[in-house]
Short mmCIF file of C-alpha atoms in Angstrom, two decimals:
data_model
loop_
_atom_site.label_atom_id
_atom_site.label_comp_id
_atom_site.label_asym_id
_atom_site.label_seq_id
_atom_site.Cartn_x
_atom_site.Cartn_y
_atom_site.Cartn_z
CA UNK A 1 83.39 129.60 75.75
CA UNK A 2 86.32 128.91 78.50
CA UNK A 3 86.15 130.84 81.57
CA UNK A 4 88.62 132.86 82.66
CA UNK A 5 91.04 131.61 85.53
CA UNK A 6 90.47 132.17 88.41
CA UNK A 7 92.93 135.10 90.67
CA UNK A 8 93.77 131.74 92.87
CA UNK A 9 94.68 129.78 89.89
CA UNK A 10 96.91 132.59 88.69
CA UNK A 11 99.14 132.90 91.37
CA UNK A 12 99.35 129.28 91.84
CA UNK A 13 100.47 129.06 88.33
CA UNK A 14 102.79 131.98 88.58
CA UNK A 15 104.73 130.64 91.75
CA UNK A 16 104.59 126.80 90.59
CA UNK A 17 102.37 125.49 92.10
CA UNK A 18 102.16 126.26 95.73
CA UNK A 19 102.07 129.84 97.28
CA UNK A 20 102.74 131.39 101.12
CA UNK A 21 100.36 132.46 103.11
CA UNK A 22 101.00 134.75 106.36
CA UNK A 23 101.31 134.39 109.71
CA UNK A 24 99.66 135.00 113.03
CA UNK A 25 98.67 138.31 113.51
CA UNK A 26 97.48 139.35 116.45
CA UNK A 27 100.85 137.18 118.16
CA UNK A 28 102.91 139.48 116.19
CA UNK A 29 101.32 142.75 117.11
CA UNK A 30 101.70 141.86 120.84
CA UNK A 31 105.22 141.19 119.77
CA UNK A 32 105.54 144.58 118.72
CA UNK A 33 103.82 146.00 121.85
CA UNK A 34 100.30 146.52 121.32
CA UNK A 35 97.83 145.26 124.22
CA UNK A 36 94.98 143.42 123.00
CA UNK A 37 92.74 142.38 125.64
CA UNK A 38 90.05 143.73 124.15
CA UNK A 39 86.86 142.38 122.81
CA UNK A 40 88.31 143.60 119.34
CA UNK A 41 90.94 141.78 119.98
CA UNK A 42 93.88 142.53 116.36
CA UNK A 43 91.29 144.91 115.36
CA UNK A 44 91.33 147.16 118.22
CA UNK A 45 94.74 148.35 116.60
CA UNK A 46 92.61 149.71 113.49
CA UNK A 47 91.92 152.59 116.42
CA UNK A 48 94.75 152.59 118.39
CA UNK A 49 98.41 151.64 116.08
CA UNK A 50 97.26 150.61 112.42
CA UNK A 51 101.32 151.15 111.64
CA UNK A 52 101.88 148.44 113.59
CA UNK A 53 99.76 146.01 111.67
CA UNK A 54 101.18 147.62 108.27
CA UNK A 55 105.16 146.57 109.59
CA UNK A 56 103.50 142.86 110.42
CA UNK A 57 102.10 142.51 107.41
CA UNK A 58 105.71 143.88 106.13
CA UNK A 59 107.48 141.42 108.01
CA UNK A 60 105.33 138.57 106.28
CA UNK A 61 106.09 139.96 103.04
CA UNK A 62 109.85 139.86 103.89
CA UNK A 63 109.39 136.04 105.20
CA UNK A 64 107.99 135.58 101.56
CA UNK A 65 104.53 135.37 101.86
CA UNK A 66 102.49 135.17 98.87
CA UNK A 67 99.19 136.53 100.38
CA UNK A 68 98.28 139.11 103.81
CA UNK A 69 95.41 138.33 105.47
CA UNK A 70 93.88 142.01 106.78
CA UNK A 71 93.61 142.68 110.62
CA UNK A 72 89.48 142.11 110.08
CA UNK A 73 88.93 138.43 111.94
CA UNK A 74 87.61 140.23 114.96
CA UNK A 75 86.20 143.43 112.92
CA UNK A 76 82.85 143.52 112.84
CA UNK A 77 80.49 146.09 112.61
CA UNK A 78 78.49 145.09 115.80
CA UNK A 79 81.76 145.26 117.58
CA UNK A 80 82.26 148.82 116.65
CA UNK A 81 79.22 150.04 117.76
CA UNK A 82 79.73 147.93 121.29
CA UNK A 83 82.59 150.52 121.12
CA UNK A 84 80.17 153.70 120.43
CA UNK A 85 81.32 153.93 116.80
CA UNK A 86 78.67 155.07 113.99
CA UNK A 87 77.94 152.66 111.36
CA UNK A 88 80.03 154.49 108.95
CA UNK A 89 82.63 154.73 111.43
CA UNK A 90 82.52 150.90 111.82
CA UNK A 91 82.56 150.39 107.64
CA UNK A 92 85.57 153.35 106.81
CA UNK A 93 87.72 150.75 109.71
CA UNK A 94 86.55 147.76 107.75
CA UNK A 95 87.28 149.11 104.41
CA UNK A 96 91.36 150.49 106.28
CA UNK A 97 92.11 147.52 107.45
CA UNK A 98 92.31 145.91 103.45
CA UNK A 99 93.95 149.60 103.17
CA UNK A 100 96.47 149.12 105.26
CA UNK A 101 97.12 145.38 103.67
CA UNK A 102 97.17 147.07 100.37
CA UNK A 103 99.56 150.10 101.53
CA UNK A 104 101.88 146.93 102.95
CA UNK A 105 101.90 145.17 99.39
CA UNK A 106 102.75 148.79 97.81
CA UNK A 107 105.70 149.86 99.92
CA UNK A 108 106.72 146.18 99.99
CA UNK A 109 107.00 146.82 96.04
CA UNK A 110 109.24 149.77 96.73
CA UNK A 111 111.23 147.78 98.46
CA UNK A 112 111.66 145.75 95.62
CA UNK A 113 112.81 147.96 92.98
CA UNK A 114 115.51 149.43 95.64
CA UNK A 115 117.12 146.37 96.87
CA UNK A 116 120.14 144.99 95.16
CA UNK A 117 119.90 141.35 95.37
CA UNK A 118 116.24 139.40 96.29
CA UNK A 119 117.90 138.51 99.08
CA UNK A 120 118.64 141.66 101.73
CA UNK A 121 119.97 141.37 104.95
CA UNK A 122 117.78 138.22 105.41
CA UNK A 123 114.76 139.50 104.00
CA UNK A 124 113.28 138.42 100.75
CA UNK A 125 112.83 141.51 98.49
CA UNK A 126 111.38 139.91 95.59
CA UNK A 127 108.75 141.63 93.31
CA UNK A 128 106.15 138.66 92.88
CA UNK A 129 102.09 138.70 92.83
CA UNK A 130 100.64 139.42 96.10
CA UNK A 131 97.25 139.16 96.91
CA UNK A 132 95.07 140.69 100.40
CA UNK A 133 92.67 138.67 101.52
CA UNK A 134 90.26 140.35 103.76
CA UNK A 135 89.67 138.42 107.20
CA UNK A 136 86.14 137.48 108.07
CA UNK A 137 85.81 135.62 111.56
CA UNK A 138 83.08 133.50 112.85
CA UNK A 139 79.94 135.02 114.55
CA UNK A 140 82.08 133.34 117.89
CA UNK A 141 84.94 135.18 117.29
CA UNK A 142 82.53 138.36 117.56
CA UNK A 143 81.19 137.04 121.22
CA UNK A 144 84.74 136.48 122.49
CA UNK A 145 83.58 133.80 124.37
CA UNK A 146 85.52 130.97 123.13
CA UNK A 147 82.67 129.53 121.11
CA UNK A 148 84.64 130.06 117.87
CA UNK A 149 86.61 126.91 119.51
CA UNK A 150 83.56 125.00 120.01
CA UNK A 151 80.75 126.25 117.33
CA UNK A 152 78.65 125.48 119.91
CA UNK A 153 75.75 129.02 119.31
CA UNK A 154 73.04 127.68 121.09
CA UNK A 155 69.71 126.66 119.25
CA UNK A 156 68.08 130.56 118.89
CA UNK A 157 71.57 130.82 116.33
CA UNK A 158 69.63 130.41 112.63
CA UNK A 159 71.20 130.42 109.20
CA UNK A 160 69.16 133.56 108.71
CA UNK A 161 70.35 134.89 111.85
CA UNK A 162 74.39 134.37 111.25
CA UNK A 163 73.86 135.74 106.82
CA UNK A 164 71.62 139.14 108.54
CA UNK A 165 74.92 138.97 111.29
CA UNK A 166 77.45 138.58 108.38
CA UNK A 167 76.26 140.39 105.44
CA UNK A 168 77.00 144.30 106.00
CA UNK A 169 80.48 143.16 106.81
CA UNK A 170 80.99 141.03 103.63
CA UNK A 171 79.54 143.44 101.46
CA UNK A 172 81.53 146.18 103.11
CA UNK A 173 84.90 143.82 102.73
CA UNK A 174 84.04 143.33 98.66
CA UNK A 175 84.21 146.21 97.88
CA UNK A 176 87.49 147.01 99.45
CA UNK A 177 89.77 146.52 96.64
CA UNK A 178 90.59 143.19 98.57
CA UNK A 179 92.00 140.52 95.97
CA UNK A 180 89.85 137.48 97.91
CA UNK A 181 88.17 137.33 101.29
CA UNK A 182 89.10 134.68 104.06
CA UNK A 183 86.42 133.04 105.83
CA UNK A 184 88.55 132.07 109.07
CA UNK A 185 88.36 129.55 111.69
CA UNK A 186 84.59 128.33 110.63
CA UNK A 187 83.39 125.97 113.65
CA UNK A 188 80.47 124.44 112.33
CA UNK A 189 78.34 123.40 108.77
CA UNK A 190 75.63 126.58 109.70
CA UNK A 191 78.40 128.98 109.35
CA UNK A 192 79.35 127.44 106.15
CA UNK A 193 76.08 127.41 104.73
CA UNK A 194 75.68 130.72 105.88
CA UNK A 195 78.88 132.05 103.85
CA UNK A 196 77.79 130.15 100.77
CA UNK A 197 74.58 131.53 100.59
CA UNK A 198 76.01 134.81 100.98
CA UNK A 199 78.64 134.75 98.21
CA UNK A 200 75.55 133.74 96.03
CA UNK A 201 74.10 136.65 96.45
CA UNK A 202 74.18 139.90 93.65
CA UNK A 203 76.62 142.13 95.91
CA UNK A 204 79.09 140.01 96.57
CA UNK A 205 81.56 139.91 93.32
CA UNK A 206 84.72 138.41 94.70
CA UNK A 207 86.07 135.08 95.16
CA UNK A 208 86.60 133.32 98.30
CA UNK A 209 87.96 130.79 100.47
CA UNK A 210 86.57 129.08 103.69
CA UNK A 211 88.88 127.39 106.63
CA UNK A 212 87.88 125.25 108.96
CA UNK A 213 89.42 124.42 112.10
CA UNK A 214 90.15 121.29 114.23
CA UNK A 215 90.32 119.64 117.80
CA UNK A 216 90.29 116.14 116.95
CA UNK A 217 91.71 115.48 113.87
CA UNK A 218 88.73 114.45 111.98
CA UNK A 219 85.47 116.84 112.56
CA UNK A 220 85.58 120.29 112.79
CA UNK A 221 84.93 121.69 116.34
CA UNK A 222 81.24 122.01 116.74
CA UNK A 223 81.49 118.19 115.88
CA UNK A 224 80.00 118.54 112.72
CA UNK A 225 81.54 116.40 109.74
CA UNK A 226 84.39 118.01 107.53
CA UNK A 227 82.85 116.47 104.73
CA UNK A 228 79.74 117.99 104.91
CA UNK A 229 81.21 121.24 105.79
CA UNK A 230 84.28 120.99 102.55
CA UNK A 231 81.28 120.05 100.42
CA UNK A 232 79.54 123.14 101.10
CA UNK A 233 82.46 125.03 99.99
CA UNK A 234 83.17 122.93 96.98
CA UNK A 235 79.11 123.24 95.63
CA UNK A 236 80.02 127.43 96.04
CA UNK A 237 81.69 128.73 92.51
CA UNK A 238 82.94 131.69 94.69
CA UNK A 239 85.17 129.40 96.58
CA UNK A 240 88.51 129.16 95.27
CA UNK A 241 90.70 127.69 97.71
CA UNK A 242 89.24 125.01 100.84
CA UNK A 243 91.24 124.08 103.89
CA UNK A 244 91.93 124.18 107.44
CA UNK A 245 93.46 127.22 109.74
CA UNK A 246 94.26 127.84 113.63
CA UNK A 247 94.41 123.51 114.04
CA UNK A 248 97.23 121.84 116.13
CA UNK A 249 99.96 120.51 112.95
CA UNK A 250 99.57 116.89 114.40
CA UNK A 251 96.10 116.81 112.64
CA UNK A 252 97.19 118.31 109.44
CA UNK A 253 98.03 116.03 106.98
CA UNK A 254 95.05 113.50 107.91
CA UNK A 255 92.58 116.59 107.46
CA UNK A 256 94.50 117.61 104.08
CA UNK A 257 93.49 113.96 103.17
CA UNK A 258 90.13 113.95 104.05
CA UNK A 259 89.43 117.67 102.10
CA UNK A 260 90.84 116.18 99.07
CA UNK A 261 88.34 113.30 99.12
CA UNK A 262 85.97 116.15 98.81
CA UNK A 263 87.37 119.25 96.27
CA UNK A 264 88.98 119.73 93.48
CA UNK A 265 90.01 123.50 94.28
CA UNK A 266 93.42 124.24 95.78
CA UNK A 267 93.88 123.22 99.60
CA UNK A 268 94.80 126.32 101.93
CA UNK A 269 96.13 125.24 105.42
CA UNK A 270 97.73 127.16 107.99
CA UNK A 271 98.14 125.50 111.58
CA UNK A 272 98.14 127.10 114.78
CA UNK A 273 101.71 126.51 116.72
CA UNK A 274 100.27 123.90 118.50
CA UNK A 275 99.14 125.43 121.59
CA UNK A 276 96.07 125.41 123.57
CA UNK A 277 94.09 128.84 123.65
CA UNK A 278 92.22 129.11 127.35
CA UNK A 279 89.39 131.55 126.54
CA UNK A 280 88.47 131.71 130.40
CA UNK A 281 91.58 133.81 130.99
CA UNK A 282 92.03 134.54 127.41
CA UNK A 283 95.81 133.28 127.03
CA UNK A 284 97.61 130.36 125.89
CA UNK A 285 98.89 127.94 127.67
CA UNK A 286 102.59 127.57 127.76
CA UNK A 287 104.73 125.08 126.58
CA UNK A 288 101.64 122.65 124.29
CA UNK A 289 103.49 123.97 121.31
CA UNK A 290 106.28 123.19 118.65
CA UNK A 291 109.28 124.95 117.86
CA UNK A 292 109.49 126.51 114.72
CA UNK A 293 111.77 124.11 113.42
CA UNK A 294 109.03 121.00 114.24
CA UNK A 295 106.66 122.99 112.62
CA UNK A 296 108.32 123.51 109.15
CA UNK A 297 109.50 120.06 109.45
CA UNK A 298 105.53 119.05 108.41
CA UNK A 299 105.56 121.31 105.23
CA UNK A 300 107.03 118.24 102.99
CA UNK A 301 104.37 116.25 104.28
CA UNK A 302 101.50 118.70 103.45
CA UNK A 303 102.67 119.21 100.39
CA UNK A 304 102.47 115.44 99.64
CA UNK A 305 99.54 114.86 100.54
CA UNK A 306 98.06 117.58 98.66
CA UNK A 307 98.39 120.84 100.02
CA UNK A 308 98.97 124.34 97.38
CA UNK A 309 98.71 126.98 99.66
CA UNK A 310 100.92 127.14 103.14
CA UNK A 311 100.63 129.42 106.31
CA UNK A 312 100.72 129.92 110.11
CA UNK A 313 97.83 131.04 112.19
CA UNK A 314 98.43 131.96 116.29
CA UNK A 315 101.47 131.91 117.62
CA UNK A 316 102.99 131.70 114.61
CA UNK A 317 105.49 134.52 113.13
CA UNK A 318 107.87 135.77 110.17
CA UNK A 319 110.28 133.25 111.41
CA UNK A 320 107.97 130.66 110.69
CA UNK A 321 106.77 131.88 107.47
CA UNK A 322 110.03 132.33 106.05
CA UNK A 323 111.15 128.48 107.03
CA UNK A 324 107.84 127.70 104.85
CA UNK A 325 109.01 129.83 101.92
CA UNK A 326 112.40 128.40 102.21
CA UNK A 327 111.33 124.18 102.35
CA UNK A 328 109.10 125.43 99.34
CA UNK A 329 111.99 126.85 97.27
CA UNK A 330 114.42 124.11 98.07
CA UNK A 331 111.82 121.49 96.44
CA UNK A 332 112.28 123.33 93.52
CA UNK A 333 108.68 125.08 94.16
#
């Protein structure tokens, strides 16, 4: 008996091939005036201004992204109750934040069926499968100290420690009525493992995919060899999609490379604009990036060297996506 395809294999094959992934989120919300110097960082606008992250994940939609990544990276149930939330405060914002995503895709639909042409005003209306994926950020992302950026946890950090940290959350994401959840920015092989072993267990029915990130090109940031870390992912059935996210686009195409040594399962990458992220003052630093433009200009390149799945990650924005979208559809893709 065949099995069945898999939901990333479907909308790979029902967009030929390649598919758009969203942009930077919590970029855009600041765009759109929300202040997030917070330790919840996107997430502390599933309190304060969750319209705002439906119209960004609207925008994306309009840019012609494929799949919305939910405003969870920085959601964690800890977090909450940092915050004086109850636990089943801190699940019910988990569980909104795919709700929003999902509330997006539907009046994105709407839009759809109204507009005249799939092409309105600049925006593409154009009814096509969507999926959410619901964002799950590193245990570092969760201390907001900049250790995502380094995967550096100290040596009292355990594999046991970071699937007891993870698991609520996970469980509480699955059952969302997400499509897929996004492990984010993972900084080191423990994390990994610790995701793997957690998608193996009874509660956790849907698929996955895990993204690494990058400050030299060739290991992911703890150090730790991309190898060993994309093997981990490849050995998990649950994975359905292996790549690289929030990672200057310089290093791209070598890391595409180096994954595909590794996995046969689609390659998911979405680069950072390029700029350096000081977590001491908790800003960027100005003028390390590229233009939009520069950025796009790499798509042809990632495609080539074996890339399916396309996206921005900070600093990025519906500009950006919708420059992917359109390289993609002039190759015919």
């Amino acid at each position: 008996m065949t099995s069945s395809p898999s939901i990333m294999e479907v909308l790979l094959k029902n967009s030929g091939g390649v598919a758009v992934v969203d942009g930077g989120l919590a970029t855009e919300l600041e765009h759109h005036g929300a202040d997030l110097n917070d330790p919840l960082w996107s997430a502390k606008c599933l309190l304060t201004s969750p319209q705002l992250i439906r119209q960004v994940h609207i925008d994306y939609l309009e840019a012609g992204a494929d799949i919305i990544i939910s405003a969870s990276y920085q959601a964690t149930i800890q977090g909450f109750k940092a915050k004086g939330l109850s636990q089943e405060e801190s699940e019910a914002l988990l569980k909104k934040s795919v709700d929003i995503a999902c509330e997006a895709r539907d009046l994105y639909y709407q839009k759809c069926s109204q507009a005249s042409s799939e092409h309105n005003s600049g925006k593409i209306l154009k009814h096509r499968p969507i999926l959410v994926a619901a964002s799950v950020g590193s245990y570092g992302a969760y201390l907001a100290d900049g250790s995502e950026y380094s995967g550096n946890y100290g040596d009292t950090v355990t594999l046991d420690f970071l699937k007891e940290f993870h698991r609520r959350r996970v469980q509480v994401l699955a059952e969302s009525g997400a499509d897929l959840i996004a492990f984010e920015t993972i900084p080191n092989k423990l994390e990994a493992q610790a995701y793997a072993d957690l998608l193996d267990e009874e509660s956790i029915k849907i698929p996955a995919w895990f993204s690494f990130n990058s400050k030299d090109g060739d290991n992911v940031v703890s150090g730790d060899s991309l190898f060993e870390c994309a093997s981990i992912a490849e050995a998990s059935k649950k994975v359905v999609a292996v790549g690289i996210n929030c990672t200057p686009p310089r290093f791209i195409t070598g890391l595409i490379s180096s994954i595909k040594k590794v996995t046969t399962k689609p390659v998911v990458i979405y680069p950072n604009s390029g700029e350096t992220y000081d977590p001491t003052v908790k800003d960027w630093v100005q003028n390390t990036g590229v233009s939009d433009e520069d950025f796009v200009s790499h798509v042809n390149n990632w495609w080539k060297a074996g890339a399916s799945l396309f996206g921005g990650c900070c600093r990025t924005s519906p500009k950006t996506i919708r420059g992917i979208y359109k390289t993609l559809s002039e190759r015919g893709l």
